């Protein structure tokens, strides 16, 4: 099912829509116009493949995987369009080859490599703090 169709479904389930997270957007929506249309639906926008630098998506080889630099450019675009309160990021460490011990990028990749690059690319510390701390806290808080 397309992410937009899932979000439309979730919007009908108010009040759950603000707690919906659409993950793996880094390999799902590449067109900026479509991404902004999707962002308007109100879910959190999760870029969770940081550190995954592949030629293509293994389950659909026609999908070119973005690099971490591409992901940062997309985040910067979303922030400039006013969506910094809806962005969450992570790295999809689910196999041992992604751990530092086995040659992978490890759990510190975002803090050690991505955050400095985000700052270098003009993303403010305030926006980074929202993405890394404020947004996950708000998403995970239930009343």
Short mmCIF file of C-alpha atoms in Angstrom, two decimals:
data_model
loop_
_atom_site.label_atom_id
_atom_site.label_comp_id
_atom_site.label_asym_id
_atom_site.label_seq_id
_atom_site.Cartn_x
_atom_site.Cartn_y
_atom_site.Cartn_z
CA UNK A 1 0.00 0.00 0.00
CA UNK A 2 1.28 3.48 -0.80
CA UNK A 3 2.31 5.65 2.18
CA UNK A 4 -0.26 8.30 1.25
CA UNK A 5 -3.09 5.75 1.22
CA UNK A 6 -2.01 4.50 4.65
CA UNK A 7 -1.99 8.02 6.04
CA UNK A 8 -5.39 8.80 4.57
CA UNK A 9 -6.67 5.66 6.31
CA UNK A 10 -5.06 6.73 9.58
CA UNK A 11 -6.55 10.22 9.34
CA UNK A 12 -9.96 8.61 9.53
CA UNK A 13 -8.91 7.05 12.84
CA UNK A 14 -8.54 10.34 14.73
CA UNK A 15 -6.88 10.92 17.17
CA UNK A 16 -4.23 8.39 16.10
CA UNK A 17 -3.06 10.32 13.02
CA UNK A 18 -0.67 12.62 14.93
CA UNK A 19 1.02 9.52 16.38
CA UNK A 20 1.50 7.79 13.02
CA UNK A 21 5.08 7.41 11.78
CA UNK A 22 5.81 6.54 8.17
CA UNK A 23 9.21 4.89 8.17
CA UNK A 24 11.69 4.14 5.39
CA UNK A 25 10.77 7.28 3.50
CA UNK A 26 14.38 7.41 2.33
CA UNK A 27 13.62 4.56 -0.07
CA UNK A 28 9.97 5.30 -0.76
CA UNK A 29 9.24 8.86 -1.90
CA UNK A 30 11.91 10.51 -4.05
CA UNK A 31 9.94 13.24 -5.80
CA UNK A 32 10.01 16.45 -3.71
CA UNK A 33 6.50 17.51 -4.74
CA UNK A 34 5.05 14.12 -3.76
CA UNK A 35 7.00 14.20 -0.50
CA UNK A 36 5.58 17.60 0.41
CA UNK A 37 2.07 16.44 -0.47
CA UNK A 38 2.62 13.43 1.77
CA UNK A 39 3.99 15.61 4.58
CA UNK A 40 0.72 17.57 4.50
CA UNK A 41 -1.13 14.44 5.64
CA UNK A 42 0.32 14.93 9.12
CA UNK A 43 2.25 11.78 10.01
CA UNK A 44 5.79 11.83 11.31
CA UNK A 45 8.33 11.53 8.51
CA UNK A 46 10.97 8.97 9.42
CA UNK A 47 14.31 8.71 7.68
CA UNK A 48 15.67 5.60 9.30
CA UNK A 49 18.27 4.25 6.92
CA UNK A 50 21.18 6.51 7.87
CA UNK A 51 24.40 4.60 7.44
CA UNK A 52 22.90 2.39 4.76
CA UNK A 53 24.92 3.21 1.66
CA UNK A 54 23.81 0.82 -1.06
CA UNK A 55 23.59 0.95 -4.83
CA UNK A 56 19.93 -0.07 -4.81
CA UNK A 57 17.20 -1.38 -2.54
CA UNK A 58 17.70 -5.12 -2.17
CA UNK A 59 14.01 -6.01 -2.50
CA UNK A 60 13.44 -3.79 -5.53
CA UNK A 61 16.59 -3.25 -7.56
CA UNK A 62 14.94 -0.54 -9.64
CA UNK A 63 15.03 1.73 -6.55
CA UNK A 64 18.30 3.65 -6.25
CA UNK A 65 19.14 4.08 -2.58
CA UNK A 66 19.97 7.62 -1.48
CA UNK A 67 23.21 8.36 0.34
CA UNK A 68 23.41 9.96 3.76
CA UNK A 69 24.19 13.24 1.98
CA UNK A 70 20.99 12.87 -0.06
CA UNK A 71 19.03 12.21 3.14
CA UNK A 72 20.44 15.35 4.75
CA UNK A 73 19.48 17.42 1.68
CA UNK A 74 15.94 16.05 1.93
CA UNK A 75 15.77 16.89 5.64
CA UNK A 76 16.97 20.41 4.91
CA UNK A 77 14.24 20.78 2.29
CA UNK A 78 11.55 19.51 4.67
CA UNK A 79 12.78 21.87 7.38
CA UNK A 80 12.72 24.84 5.00
CA UNK A 81 9.11 23.94 4.14
CA UNK A 82 8.13 23.98 7.84
CA UNK A 83 8.06 20.27 8.67
CA UNK A 84 10.85 20.13 11.27
CA UNK A 85 8.29 19.26 13.95
CA UNK A 86 7.35 16.07 12.05
CA UNK A 87 10.80 14.61 11.24
CA UNK A 88 12.43 11.71 13.08
CA UNK A 89 15.63 9.92 12.08
CA UNK A 90 17.49 6.76 13.00
CA UNK A 91 19.68 4.06 11.58
CA UNK A 92 18.26 0.68 10.84
CA UNK A 93 20.73 -1.49 12.74
CA UNK A 94 19.19 -4.93 12.62
CA UNK A 95 22.06 -7.21 11.71
CA UNK A 96 25.48 -7.63 13.29
CA UNK A 97 27.32 -6.48 10.15
CA UNK A 98 26.03 -2.97 10.89
CA UNK A 99 27.78 -2.90 14.26
CA UNK A 100 31.22 -1.26 14.48
CA UNK A 101 32.73 -4.53 15.75
CA UNK A 102 31.84 -6.14 12.40
CA UNK A 103 32.76 -3.21 10.16
CA UNK A 104 29.45 -1.35 10.16
CA UNK A 105 28.55 2.23 10.97
CA UNK A 106 27.34 1.45 14.50
CA UNK A 107 24.97 3.14 16.90
CA UNK A 108 27.02 6.35 17.13
CA UNK A 109 26.83 7.10 13.39
CA UNK A 110 24.13 9.77 13.64
CA UNK A 111 25.77 11.63 16.51
CA UNK A 112 29.35 11.32 15.26
CA UNK A 113 28.84 11.75 11.52
CA UNK A 114 25.35 12.90 10.56
CA UNK A 115 24.86 15.73 13.08
CA UNK A 116 28.14 17.47 12.15
CA UNK A 117 27.22 17.15 8.47
CA UNK A 118 23.74 18.54 9.15
CA UNK A 119 25.33 21.58 10.83
CA UNK A 120 27.76 21.95 7.93
CA UNK A 121 24.80 21.89 5.50
CA UNK A 122 23.03 24.72 7.32
CA UNK A 123 20.61 22.86 9.57
CA UNK A 124 20.47 24.68 12.90
CA UNK A 125 21.22 23.07 16.25
CA UNK A 126 17.66 23.97 17.28
CA UNK A 127 16.25 21.95 14.36
CA UNK A 128 18.62 19.06 15.10
CA UNK A 129 17.51 19.04 18.74
CA UNK A 130 13.87 18.89 17.63
CA UNK A 131 14.59 16.01 15.26
CA UNK A 132 16.68 14.00 17.72
CA UNK A 133 14.99 14.85 21.03
CA UNK A 134 11.79 16.88 20.85
CA UNK A 135 9.98 15.02 18.08
CA UNK A 136 10.64 11.49 19.39
CA UNK A 137 9.65 12.62 22.89
CA UNK A 138 6.39 14.11 21.61
CA UNK A 139 5.69 11.05 19.46
CA UNK A 140 6.28 8.61 22.31
CA UNK A 141 4.28 10.58 24.88
CA UNK A 142 0.73 9.32 25.35
CA UNK A 143 -1.83 11.07 27.51
#
